[in-house]
PDB file of C-alpha atoms and ligand atoms in Angstrom:
ATOM      1  CA  MET A   1      18.544  -0.627  13.138  1.00 65.00           C
ATOM      2  CA  ALA A   2      15.430  -2.401  14.522  1.00 72.00           C
ATOM      3  CA  ALA A   3      15.382  -2.719  18.310  1.00 75.00           C
ATOM      4  CA  THR A   4      13.519  -6.023  18.081  1.00 80.00           C
ATOM      5  CA  SER A   5      13.828  -9.372  16.302  1.00 91.00           C
ATOM      6  CA  GLN A   6      10.095 -10.205  16.333  1.00 95.00           C
ATOM      7  CA  LEU A   7       6.978  -8.366  15.234  1.00 97.00           C
ATOM      8  CA  SER A   8       4.682  -7.146  18.022  1.00 97.00           C
ATOM      9  CA  THR A   9       1.618  -8.647  16.322  1.00 97.00           C
ATOM     10  CA  ASP A  10       0.309 -11.925  14.831  1.00 97.00           C
ATOM     11  CA  HIS A  11      -1.557 -10.099  12.041  1.00 98.00           C
ATOM     12  CA  LEU A  12      -0.955  -7.165   9.697  1.00 98.00           C
ATOM     13  CA  ILE A  13      -4.353  -5.487   9.816  1.00 98.00           C
ATOM     14  CA  GLY A  14      -3.168  -1.894   9.483  1.00 98.00           C
ATOM     15  CA  ILE A  15      -0.149   0.349  10.008  1.00 98.00           C
ATOM     16  CA  LYS A  16      -2.078   1.924  12.901  1.00 98.00           C
ATOM     17  CA  GLN A  17      -1.618  -1.293  14.926  1.00 97.00           C
ATOM     18  CA  ILE A  18       2.145  -1.734  14.392  1.00 98.00           C
ATOM     19  CA  THR A  19       5.125   0.092  15.929  1.00 98.00           C
ATOM     20  CA  ALA A  20       8.064   1.985  14.428  1.00 98.00           C
ATOM     21  CA  ASP A  21      10.270  -0.934  15.576  1.00 98.00           C
ATOM     22  CA  ASP A  22       8.028  -3.345  13.622  1.00 98.00           C
ATOM     23  CA  ILE A  23       8.461  -1.172  10.512  1.00 98.00           C
ATOM     24  CA  HIS A  24      12.269  -1.028  10.890  1.00 98.00           C
ATOM     25  CA  LEU A  25      12.364  -4.822  11.372  1.00 98.00           C
ATOM     26  CA  ILE A  26      10.268  -5.347   8.218  1.00 98.00           C
ATOM     27  CA  PHE A  27      12.639  -3.055   6.260  1.00 98.00           C
ATOM     28  CA  GLU A  28      15.788  -4.832   7.510  1.00 98.00           C
ATOM     29  CA  THR A  29      14.270  -8.209   6.630  1.00 98.00           C
ATOM     30  CA  ALA A  30      13.200  -6.849   3.223  1.00 98.00           C
ATOM     31  CA  ASN A  31      16.813  -5.764   2.545  1.00 98.00           C
ATOM     32  CA  ASN A  32      17.866  -9.419   2.896  1.00 98.00           C
ATOM     33  CA  PHE A  33      15.043 -10.661   0.674  1.00 98.00           C
ATOM     34  CA  LYS A  34      15.778  -7.990  -1.950  1.00 98.00           C
ATOM     35  CA  GLU A  35      19.256  -9.464  -2.204  1.00 97.00           C
ATOM     36  CA  VAL A  36      17.696 -12.961  -2.574  1.00 97.00           C
ATOM     37  CA  ILE A  37      15.327 -11.982  -5.398  1.00 96.00           C
ATOM     38  CA  ASN A  38      18.185 -10.459  -7.366  1.00 96.00           C
ATOM     39  CA  ARG A  39      20.173 -13.721  -7.323  1.00 96.00           C
ATOM     40  CA  PRO A  40      20.057 -16.174 -10.263  1.00 96.00           C
ATOM     41  CA  ILE A  41      18.223 -18.617  -7.909  1.00 96.00           C
ATOM     42  CA  LYS A  42      15.536 -16.422  -6.383  1.00 95.00           C
ATOM     43  CA  LYS A  43      14.029 -18.907  -3.981  1.00 96.00           C
ATOM     44  CA  VAL A  44      14.590 -19.745  -0.287  1.00 98.00           C
ATOM     45  CA  PRO A  45      12.944 -22.559   1.743  1.00 98.00           C
ATOM     46  CA  SER A  46      11.831 -20.273   4.630  1.00 97.00           C
ATOM     47  CA  LEU A  47       8.058 -21.028   4.386  1.00 98.00           C
ATOM     48  CA  ARG A  48       8.274 -24.598   3.061  1.00 96.00           C
ATOM     49  CA  ASP A  49       5.738 -25.971   5.596  1.00 93.00           C
ATOM     50  CA  ILE A  50       3.344 -23.009   5.428  1.00 97.00           C
ATOM     51  CA  THR A  51       0.133 -22.858   3.368  1.00 97.00           C
ATOM     52  CA  ILE A  52      -1.200 -19.437   2.396  1.00 97.00           C
ATOM     53  CA  ALA A  53      -4.621 -18.572   0.947  1.00 96.00           C
ATOM     54  CA  ASN A  54      -4.876 -15.415  -1.149  1.00 97.00           C
ATOM     55  CA  LEU A  55      -8.505 -14.269  -0.871  1.00 95.00           C
ATOM     56  CA  PHE A  56      -9.341 -11.461  -3.257  1.00 95.00           C
ATOM     57  CA  PHE A  57     -12.913 -10.198  -2.939  1.00 94.00           C
ATOM     58  CA  GLU A  58     -11.972  -7.114  -4.996  1.00 93.00           C
ATOM     59  CA  ASN A  59      -9.884  -6.602  -8.154  1.00 92.00           C
ATOM     60  CA  SER A  60      -6.104  -6.360  -7.967  1.00 95.00           C
ATOM     61  CA  THR A  61      -3.130  -6.639 -10.299  1.00 94.00           C
ATOM     62  CA  ARG A  62       0.008  -5.523  -8.403  1.00 96.00           C
ATOM     63  CA  THR A  63      -0.882  -6.607  -4.865  1.00 97.00           C
ATOM     64  CA  ARG A  64      -2.171 -10.077  -5.787  1.00 97.00           C
ATOM     65  CA  LEU A  65       0.728 -10.889  -8.134  1.00 97.00           C
ATOM     66  CA  SER A  66       3.256  -9.432  -5.695  1.00 98.00           C
ATOM     67  CA  PHE A  67       1.960 -11.568  -2.796  1.00 98.00           C
ATOM     68  CA  GLU A  68       1.814 -14.675  -5.005  1.00 98.00           C
ATOM     69  CA  LEU A  69       5.392 -14.134  -6.135  1.00 98.00           C
ATOM     70  CA  ALA A  70       6.591 -13.384  -2.578  1.00 98.00           C
ATOM     71  CA  GLU A  71       4.971 -16.642  -1.371  1.00 98.00           C
ATOM     72  CA  LYS A  72       6.544 -18.666  -4.197  1.00 98.00           C
ATOM     73  CA  ARG A  73       9.991 -17.118  -3.540  1.00 98.00           C
ATOM     74  CA  LEU A  74       9.626 -18.280   0.101  1.00 98.00           C
ATOM     75  CA  SER A  75       8.558 -21.813  -1.002  1.00 98.00           C
ATOM     76  CA  ALA A  76       5.089 -21.604   0.621  1.00 98.00           C
ATOM     77  CA  ASP A  77       2.163 -23.658  -0.705  1.00 98.00           C
ATOM     78  CA  THR A  78      -0.525 -21.303  -1.993  1.00 97.00           C
ATOM     79  CA  ILE A  79      -4.178 -21.355  -2.971  1.00 95.00           C
ATOM     80  CA  ASN A  80      -5.940 -18.505  -4.720  1.00 94.00           C
ATOM     81  CA  PHE A  81      -9.525 -17.410  -4.401  1.00 88.00           C
ATOM     82  CA  SER A  82     -11.365 -14.767  -6.373  1.00 86.00           C
ATOM     83  CA  ALA A  83     -14.840 -13.737  -5.219  1.00 82.00           C
ATOM     84  CA  ALA A  84     -16.137 -13.356  -8.776  1.00 77.00           C
ATOM     85  CA  SER A  85     -15.863 -17.121  -9.405  1.00 72.00           C
ATOM     86  CA  SER A  86     -16.718 -18.377  -5.887  1.00 71.00           C
ATOM     87  CA  SER A  87     -19.721 -19.459  -3.812  1.00 72.00           C
ATOM     88  CA  VAL A  88     -19.849 -15.942  -2.307  1.00 73.00           C
ATOM     89  CA  LYS A  89     -22.117 -15.333  -5.306  1.00 71.00           C
ATOM     90  CA  LYS A  90     -24.502 -17.966  -3.848  1.00 78.00           C
ATOM     91  CA  GLY A  91     -24.878 -16.082  -0.546  1.00 80.00           C
ATOM     92  CA  GLU A  92     -22.135 -17.639   1.621  1.00 85.00           C
ATOM     93  CA  THR A  93     -20.911 -15.365   4.462  1.00 89.00           C
ATOM     94  CA  LEU A  94     -17.281 -14.209   4.752  1.00 89.00           C
ATOM     95  CA  LEU A  95     -16.781 -16.241   7.945  1.00 91.00           C
ATOM     96  CA  ASP A  96     -18.223 -19.432   6.389  1.00 91.00           C
ATOM     97  CA  THR A  97     -16.064 -18.986   3.278  1.00 88.00           C
ATOM     98  CA  VAL A  98     -12.923 -18.495   5.347  1.00 88.00           C
ATOM     99  CA  ASN A  99     -13.665 -21.324   7.798  1.00 90.00           C
ATOM    100  CA  ASN A 100     -14.173 -23.710   4.864  1.00 89.00           C
ATOM    101  CA  ILE A 101     -10.807 -22.648   3.454  1.00 88.00           C
ATOM    102  CA  LEU A 102      -9.124 -22.982   6.867  1.00 89.00           C
ATOM    103  CA  SER A 103     -10.436 -26.525   7.322  1.00 89.00           C
ATOM    104  CA  MET A 104      -8.098 -27.388   4.420  1.00 89.00           C
ATOM    105  CA  LYS A 105      -5.235 -26.614   6.902  1.00 93.00           C
ATOM    106  CA  VAL A 106      -4.312 -23.107   5.793  1.00 95.00           C
ATOM    107  CA  ASP A 107      -1.869 -21.187   8.039  1.00 96.00           C
ATOM    108  CA  MET A 108      -2.011 -17.637   6.680  1.00 97.00           C
ATOM    109  CA  ILE A 109      -4.585 -15.541   4.858  1.00 97.00           C
ATOM    110  CA  VAL A 110      -3.892 -12.586   2.580  1.00 98.00           C
ATOM    111  CA  MET A 111      -7.188 -10.815   2.009  1.00 97.00           C
ATOM    112  CA  ARG A 112      -8.461  -7.891  -0.044  1.00 97.00           C
ATOM    113  CA  HIS A 113     -12.066  -6.992   0.722  1.00 96.00           C
ATOM    114  CA  PRO A 114     -14.299  -4.007  -0.132  1.00 94.00           C
ATOM    115  CA  ALA A 115     -15.582  -3.711   3.470  1.00 95.00           C
ATOM    116  CA  PRO A 116     -13.405  -1.625   5.841  1.00 97.00           C
ATOM    117  CA  GLY A 117     -12.721  -3.737   8.945  1.00 97.00           C
ATOM    118  CA  ALA A 118     -13.171  -7.144   7.256  1.00 96.00           C
ATOM    119  CA  PRO A 119      -9.582  -8.324   8.102  1.00 96.00           C
ATOM    120  CA  MET A 120      -9.946  -7.126  11.731  1.00 96.00           C
ATOM    121  CA  PHE A 121     -13.250  -9.044  12.000  1.00 94.00           C
ATOM    122  CA  LEU A 122     -11.617 -12.238  10.663  1.00 92.00           C
ATOM    123  CA  SER A 123      -8.608 -11.928  12.975  1.00 94.00           C
ATOM    124  CA  LYS A 124     -10.962 -12.109  15.971  1.00 92.00           C
ATOM    125  CA  HIS A 125     -12.677 -15.300  14.767  1.00 91.00           C
ATOM    126  CA  ILE A 126      -9.999 -17.491  13.227  1.00 90.00           C
ATOM    127  CA  ASP A 127      -6.607 -18.937  14.081  1.00 90.00           C
ATOM    128  CA  ALA A 128      -4.621 -18.107  10.915  1.00 95.00           C
ATOM    129  CA  ASN A 129      -2.363 -15.032  10.534  1.00 97.00           C
ATOM    130  CA  ILE A 130      -4.255 -12.369   8.571  1.00 97.00           C
ATOM    131  CA  ILE A 131      -2.615  -9.892   6.232  1.00 98.00           C
ATOM    132  CA  ASN A 132      -4.763  -7.034   4.970  1.00 98.00           C
ATOM    133  CA  ALA A 133      -4.180  -6.535   1.232  1.00 98.00           C
ATOM    134  CA  GLY A 134      -6.573  -3.546   1.209  1.00 98.00           C
ATOM    135  CA  ASP A 135      -9.932  -3.178   2.990  1.00 98.00           C
ATOM    136  CA  GLY A 136     -12.246  -0.728   1.253  1.00 96.00           C
ATOM    137  CA  THR A 137     -11.291   2.894   1.925  1.00 94.00           C
ATOM    138  CA  HIS A 138      -9.570   1.974   5.216  1.00 97.00           C
ATOM    139  CA  GLU A 139      -5.964   0.650   5.072  1.00 98.00           C
ATOM    140  CA  HIS A 140      -3.508  -0.961   2.636  1.00 98.00           C
ATOM    141  CA  PRO A 141      -0.573  -1.631   4.973  1.00 98.00           C
ATOM    142  CA  THR A 142       1.812  -3.468   2.642  1.00 98.00           C
ATOM    143  CA  GLN A 143       1.462  -0.664   0.062  1.00 98.00           C
ATOM    144  CA  ALA A 144       2.465   1.902   2.709  1.00 98.00           C
ATOM    145  CA  LEU A 145       5.397  -0.276   3.802  1.00 98.00           C
ATOM    146  CA  LEU A 146       6.705  -0.684   0.265  1.00 98.00           C
ATOM    147  CA  ASP A 147       6.172   3.048  -0.375  1.00 98.00           C
ATOM    148  CA  ALA A 148       8.134   4.064   2.748  1.00 98.00           C
ATOM    149  CA  TYR A 149      10.837   1.461   1.999  1.00 98.00           C
ATOM    150  CA  SER A 150      11.205   2.891  -1.543  1.00 98.00           C
ATOM    151  CA  MET A 151      11.304   6.446  -0.170  1.00 98.00           C
ATOM    152  CA  GLN A 152      14.098   5.469   2.232  1.00 98.00           C
ATOM    153  CA  GLU A 153      16.043   3.938  -0.663  1.00 98.00           C
ATOM    154  CA  SER A 154      15.742   7.242  -2.574  1.00 98.00           C
ATOM    155  CA  VAL A 155      16.300   9.889   0.111  1.00 98.00           C
ATOM    156  CA  GLY A 156      17.643   8.015   3.176  1.00 98.00           C
ATOM    157  CA  ASP A 157      16.218   8.215   6.708  1.00 98.00           C
ATOM    158  CA  LEU A 158      12.694   9.669   6.573  1.00 98.00           C
ATOM    159  CA  GLN A 159      13.037  11.582   9.864  1.00 98.00           C
ATOM    160  CA  GLY A 160      12.111  15.195   9.019  1.00 98.00           C
ATOM    161  CA  LYS A 161      11.596  14.490   5.303  1.00 98.00           C
ATOM    162  CA  LYS A 162       8.630  16.242   3.659  1.00 98.00           C
ATOM    163  CA  ILE A 163       6.128  14.091   1.800  1.00 98.00           C
ATOM    164  CA  VAL A 164       2.999  15.252   0.030  1.00 98.00           C
ATOM    165  CA  ILE A 165       0.212  12.834  -0.873  1.00 98.00           C
ATOM    166  CA  ILE A 166      -1.753  14.227  -3.811  1.00 98.00           C
ATOM    167  CA  GLY A 167      -5.201  13.340  -5.110  1.00 96.00           C
ATOM    168  CA  ASP A 168      -8.260  11.438  -3.984  1.00 94.00           C
ATOM    169  CA  ILE A 169      -7.470  11.258  -0.269  1.00 96.00           C
ATOM    170  CA  VAL A 170     -11.047  10.682   0.877  1.00 94.00           C
ATOM    171  CA  HIS A 171     -11.428   7.338  -0.927  1.00 91.00           C
ATOM    172  CA  SER A 172      -7.840   6.170  -0.487  1.00 94.00           C
ATOM    173  CA  ARG A 173      -6.702   3.368   1.817  1.00 97.00           C
ATOM    174  CA  VAL A 174      -3.171   4.035   0.511  1.00 97.00           C
ATOM    175  CA  ALA A 175      -3.309   7.603   1.852  1.00 98.00           C
ATOM    176  CA  LEU A 176      -4.344   6.577   5.372  1.00 98.00           C
ATOM    177  CA  SER A 177      -1.746   3.790   5.627  1.00 98.00           C
ATOM    178  CA  ASN A 178       0.942   6.130   4.207  1.00 98.00           C
ATOM    179  CA  ILE A 179       0.085   8.819   6.765  1.00 98.00           C
ATOM    180  CA  PHE A 180       0.362   6.370   9.690  1.00 98.00           C
ATOM    181  CA  CYS A 181       3.585   4.800   8.359  1.00 98.00           C
ATOM    182  CA  LEU A 182       5.386   8.031   7.454  1.00 98.00           C
ATOM    183  CA  GLN A 183       4.520   9.664  10.767  1.00 98.00           C
ATOM    184  CA  LYS A 184       5.810   6.617  12.672  1.00 98.00           C
ATOM    185  CA  LEU A 185       9.095   7.065  10.771  1.00 98.00           C
ATOM    186  CA  GLY A 186       9.301  10.773  11.688  1.00 98.00           C
ATOM    187  CA  ALA A 187       8.380  12.297   8.307  1.00 98.00           C
ATOM    188  CA  LYS A 188       6.248  15.428   7.835  1.00 98.00           C
ATOM    189  CA  VAL A 189       3.111  14.756   5.779  1.00 98.00           C
ATOM    190  CA  LYS A 190       0.862  17.080   3.768  1.00 98.00           C
ATOM    191  CA  VAL A 191      -2.122  16.148   1.646  1.00 98.00           C
ATOM    192  CA  CYS A 192      -3.143  18.040  -1.484  1.00 98.00           C
ATOM    193  CA  GLY A 193      -6.239  17.808  -3.645  1.00 97.00           C
ATOM    194  CA  PRO A 194      -9.594  19.453  -4.324  1.00 96.00           C
ATOM    195  CA  PRO A 195     -11.577  20.217  -1.117  1.00 96.00           C
ATOM    196  CA  THR A 196     -14.198  17.599  -2.051  1.00 94.00           C
ATOM    197  CA  LEU A 197     -11.547  14.838  -2.028  1.00 95.00           C
ATOM    198  CA  ILE A 198      -9.915  15.789   1.293  1.00 97.00           C
ATOM    199  CA  PRO A 199     -11.554  14.321   4.457  1.00 95.00           C
ATOM    200  CA  LYS A 200     -13.008  17.126   6.631  1.00 93.00           C
ATOM    201  CA  HIS A 201     -11.074  16.451   9.859  1.00 94.00           C
ATOM    202  CA  ILE A 202      -7.845  15.062   8.407  1.00 97.00           C
ATOM    203  CA  GLN A 203      -5.743  17.660  10.318  1.00 97.00           C
ATOM    204  CA  GLU A 204      -6.636  15.715  13.485  1.00 97.00           C
ATOM    205  CA  LEU A 205      -4.242  13.011  12.194  1.00 97.00           C
ATOM    206  CA  GLY A 206      -1.402  15.561  12.361  1.00 97.00           C
ATOM    207  CA  VAL A 207      -1.204  16.248   8.617  1.00 98.00           C
ATOM    208  CA  GLU A 208      -1.418  19.646   6.917  1.00 98.00           C
ATOM    209  CA  VAL A 209      -3.707  20.366   3.974  1.00 98.00           C
ATOM    210  CA  GLU A 210      -2.620  22.336   0.892  1.00 98.00           C
ATOM    211  CA  PHE A 211      -5.077  23.038  -1.919  1.00 98.00           C
ATOM    212  CA  ASP A 212      -2.481  24.652  -4.220  1.00 98.00           C
ATOM    213  CA  LEU A 213      -0.580  21.915  -6.081  1.00 98.00           C
ATOM    214  CA  LYS A 214       2.413  24.089  -6.990  1.00 98.00           C
ATOM    215  CA  LYS A 215       2.903  25.192  -3.359  1.00 98.00           C
ATOM    216  CA  ALA A 216       2.661  21.570  -2.217  1.00 98.00           C
ATOM    217  CA  LEU A 217       5.309  20.503  -4.730  1.00 98.00           C
ATOM    218  CA  GLU A 218       7.598  23.433  -3.777  1.00 98.00           C
ATOM    219  CA  TRP A 219       7.395  22.247  -0.134  1.00 98.00           C
ATOM    220  CA  CYS A 220       8.026  18.517  -0.519  1.00 98.00           C
ATOM    221  CA  ASP A 221      10.988  16.172  -1.021  1.00 98.00           C
ATOM    222  CA  ILE A 222       8.704  13.417  -2.340  1.00 98.00           C
ATOM    223  CA  ALA A 223       5.282  13.498  -4.032  1.00 98.00           C
ATOM    224  CA  ASN A 224       3.144  10.361  -3.767  1.00 98.00           C
ATOM    225  CA  ILE A 225       0.435  10.793  -6.401  1.00 98.00           C
ATOM    226  CA  LEU A 226      -2.846   8.870  -6.090  1.00 97.00           C
ATOM    227  CA  ARG A 227      -5.430   8.086  -8.717  1.00 91.00           C
ATOM    228  CA  ILE A 228      -9.007   9.319  -8.790  1.00 85.00           C
ATOM    229  CA  GLN A 229     -11.044   6.322  -7.609  1.00 75.00           C
ATOM    230  CA  LEU A 230     -14.059   6.636  -9.876  1.00 68.00           C
ATOM    231  CA  GLU A 231     -15.299   3.173  -8.836  1.00 66.00           C
ATOM    232  CA  ARG A 232     -15.766   4.362  -5.229  1.00 64.00           C
ATOM    233  CA  GLN A 233     -17.533   7.637  -6.108  1.00 60.00           C
ATOM    234  CA  ASP A 234     -21.314   7.438  -5.945  1.00 58.00           C
ATOM    235  CA  LEU A 235     -21.476  11.262  -6.054  1.00 54.00           C
ATOM    236  CA  ARG A 236     -19.694  13.637  -8.404  1.00 77.00           C
ATOM    237  CA  TYR A 237     -16.735  14.909  -6.394  1.00 84.00           C
ATOM    238  CA  ILE A 238     -15.071  16.734  -9.308  1.00 86.00           C
ATOM    239  CA  PRO A 239     -16.627  18.513 -12.316  1.00 86.00           C
ATOM    240  CA  SER A 240     -14.603  16.504 -14.858  1.00 87.00           C
ATOM    241  CA  LEU A 241     -11.351  14.560 -15.227  1.00 89.00           C
ATOM    242  CA  ARG A 242     -10.153  17.289 -17.606  1.00 91.00           C
ATOM    243  CA  GLU A 243     -10.609  19.955 -14.929  1.00 92.00           C
ATOM    244  CA  TYR A 244      -8.946  17.705 -12.319  1.00 93.00           C
ATOM    245  CA  ALA A 245      -5.926  17.242 -14.616  1.00 94.00           C
ATOM    246  CA  LEU A 246      -5.734  21.020 -15.129  1.00 95.00           C
ATOM    247  CA  TYR A 247      -5.566  21.862 -11.397  1.00 96.00           C
ATOM    248  CA  PHE A 248      -4.158  18.700  -9.762  1.00 97.00           C
ATOM    249  CA  GLY A 249      -2.414  16.776 -12.549  1.00 97.00           C
ATOM    250  CA  VAL A 250       1.372  16.578 -12.088  1.00 98.00           C
ATOM    251  CA  ASN A 251       3.030  17.329 -15.430  1.00 98.00           C
ATOM    252  CA  LYS A 252       6.527  18.144 -16.702  1.00 97.00           C
ATOM    253  CA  PRO A 253       6.081  21.943 -17.198  1.00 97.00           C
ATOM    254  CA  LEU A 254       4.897  22.147 -13.572  1.00 98.00           C
ATOM    255  CA  LEU A 255       7.895  20.168 -12.264  1.00 98.00           C
ATOM    256  CA  ASP A 256      10.280  22.197 -14.497  1.00 97.00           C
ATOM    257  CA  SER A 257       8.909  25.406 -12.938  1.00 97.00           C
ATOM    258  CA  LEU A 258      10.005  24.330  -9.413  1.00 97.00           C
ATOM    259  CA  ASP A 259      13.298  25.442  -7.845  1.00 89.00           C
ATOM    260  CA  LYS A 260      14.124  21.852  -6.897  1.00 94.00           C
ATOM    261  CA  GLU A 261      13.928  18.225  -7.987  1.00 96.00           C
ATOM    262  CA  ILE A 262      11.517  15.912  -6.207  1.00 98.00           C
ATOM    263  CA  VAL A 263      10.961  12.150  -6.169  1.00 98.00           C
ATOM    264  CA  ILE A 264       7.758  11.052  -7.914  1.00 98.00           C
ATOM    265  CA  MET A 265       5.764   8.036  -6.707  1.00 98.00           C
ATOM    266  CA  HIS A 266       2.435   6.407  -7.546  1.00 98.00           C
ATOM    267  CA  PRO A 267       1.016   3.170  -6.076  1.00 97.00           C
ATOM    268  CA  GLY A 268      -0.723   2.286  -9.366  1.00 94.00           C
ATOM    269  CA  PRO A 269      -2.854   1.728 -11.275  1.00 93.00           C
ATOM    270  CA  ILE A 270      -2.037   4.998 -13.071  1.00 94.00           C
ATOM    271  CA  ASN A 271      -4.533   7.120 -14.968  1.00 93.00           C
ATOM    272  CA  ARG A 272      -2.056   8.628 -17.432  1.00 95.00           C
ATOM    273  CA  GLY A 273      -2.990  12.184 -18.391  1.00 95.00           C
ATOM    274  CA  VAL A 274      -5.257  12.608 -15.356  1.00 94.00           C
ATOM    275  CA  GLU A 275      -3.298  12.698 -12.062  1.00 96.00           C
ATOM    276  CA  ILE A 276       0.101  12.268 -13.746  1.00 97.00           C
ATOM    277  CA  SER A 277       1.388  12.859 -17.273  1.00 98.00           C
ATOM    278  CA  SER A 278       3.328  10.154 -19.107  1.00 98.00           C
ATOM    279  CA  ASP A 279       6.509  12.258 -19.270  1.00 96.00           C
ATOM    280  CA  VAL A 280       6.476  12.483 -15.443  1.00 98.00           C
ATOM    281  CA  ALA A 281       5.478   8.843 -14.809  1.00 98.00           C
ATOM    282  CA  ASP A 282       8.274   7.625 -17.117  1.00 98.00           C
ATOM    283  CA  SER A 283      10.897  10.210 -16.085  1.00 97.00           C
ATOM    284  CA  ASP A 284      14.151   9.653 -14.182  1.00 96.00           C
ATOM    285  CA  HIS A 285      12.549  11.231 -11.110  1.00 96.00           C
ATOM    286  CA  SER A 286       9.850   8.544 -11.009  1.00 98.00           C
ATOM    287  CA  ILE A 287      10.418   5.472  -8.809  1.00 98.00           C
ATOM    288  CA  ILE A 288       7.075   3.871  -9.684  1.00 98.00           C
ATOM    289  CA  LEU A 289       8.583   0.618 -10.980  1.00 97.00           C
ATOM    290  CA  GLN A 290      11.062   0.434  -8.071  1.00 98.00           C
ATOM    291  CA  GLN A 291       7.996   0.544  -5.799  1.00 98.00           C
ATOM    292  CA  VAL A 292       6.625  -2.534  -7.563  1.00 97.00           C
ATOM    293  CA  GLU A 293       9.979  -4.347  -7.340  1.00 97.00           C
ATOM    294  CA  ASN A 294      10.320  -3.505  -3.641  1.00 98.00           C
ATOM    295  CA  GLY A 295       6.775  -4.735  -3.039  1.00 98.00           C
ATOM    296  CA  VAL A 296       7.865  -8.350  -3.480  1.00 98.00           C
ATOM    297  CA  ALA A 297      10.759  -8.051  -0.974  1.00 98.00           C
ATOM    298  CA  VAL A 298       8.628  -6.156   1.566  1.00 98.00           C
ATOM    299  CA  ARG A 299       5.794  -8.722   1.307  1.00 98.00           C
ATOM    300  CA  MET A 300       8.320 -11.569   1.676  1.00 98.00           C
ATOM    301  CA  ALA A 301       9.494  -9.862   4.875  1.00 98.00           C
ATOM    302  CA  VAL A 302       5.952  -9.487   6.238  1.00 98.00           C
ATOM    303  CA  LEU A 303       5.043 -13.117   5.455  1.00 98.00           C
ATOM    304  CA  PHE A 304       8.313 -14.435   6.906  1.00 98.00           C
ATOM    305  CA  LEU A 305       8.090 -12.391  10.124  1.00 98.00           C
ATOM    306  CA  LEU A 306       4.434 -13.271  10.759  1.00 98.00           C
ATOM    307  CA  ALA A 307       5.109 -16.971  10.071  1.00 97.00           C
ATOM    308  CA  SER A 308       8.017 -16.807  12.553  1.00 96.00           C
ATOM    309  CA  ARG A 309       5.454 -16.097  15.301  1.00 91.00           C
ATOM    310  CA  ARG A 310       3.546 -19.349  14.669  1.00 85.00           C
TER     311      ARG A 310
HETATM  312  N1   CP B 401      -1.430  -0.533  -5.675  1.00 61.25           N
HETATM  313  C1   CP B 401      -2.387  -1.478  -5.681  1.00 61.25           C
HETATM  314  O1   CP B 401      -2.958  -1.851  -4.633  1.00 61.25           O
HETATM  315  O2   CP B 401      -2.653  -1.978  -6.927  1.00 61.25           O
HETATM  316  P1   CP B 401      -3.672  -3.170  -7.253  1.00 61.25           P
HETATM  317  O3   CP B 401      -5.073  -2.648  -6.969  1.00 61.25           O
HETATM  318  O4   CP B 401      -3.450  -3.492  -8.699  1.00 61.25           O
HETATM  319  O5   CP B 401      -3.356  -4.310  -6.347  1.00 61.25           O
END
């Protein structure tokens, strides 16, 4: 049970900046909202006087739709911005864009941006609550929260549980936020992938590195599988996707060869046949779609708790 009834922060910039008590409070609040979104009438008036701007300077399917739905379920007024069709293309700065939006009396900003640190920068210059929906290769805090919440639903308290994060760790904001979140909840974390996709000094974060996929799977209770982020790779980090799938793809024969059953997760979007085979992604061990469902309740909790501090 959370030892607090308020978050310790006005913004959700990263998991690094929040406490274990904050995470437990978000999960308890999400439990209530999960019950709400499974009712015939899925809407509550909690954010009726709050206006939220969703600023997406980078592509998104799950996160953007999940935030939009969470905001609608809480009865907030929302406006949506996509960089591709905005005046950013005419040379406007991030701060000018956001200040123009704020002058329309916006209370909260959900932002995805390709530059690591962009949400932190904004939080120092503007009055609205900022929620980071992914900043470059840095953090994706609501993804880590919904991942940990889904893990807890599957295996209970994460204290001492063993979680391996597999794949393109070096380019992944999901990996970094997961590491911070899982460690704050007492889990043991390993990362697994080809040496070129593992950051050089990652052990300094308190995680172990395993280059052998089968050994990593034998060790863990849960495998969180990440995609190869080809759009962020200006160098060739792997010889080919075929070779990656051969050595680091999670497939059914590999899982069948283990002495145990493990929970399979993926934040999406999935590259079927590369990091995960279809028969694993669609299997009973996979909680990939539960992650997406939980994302709405967890984001409702984050929005509600941050708005409560206004
Ligand atoms: N998991 C995730 O962030 O997906 P999107 O890029 O589709 O939002």
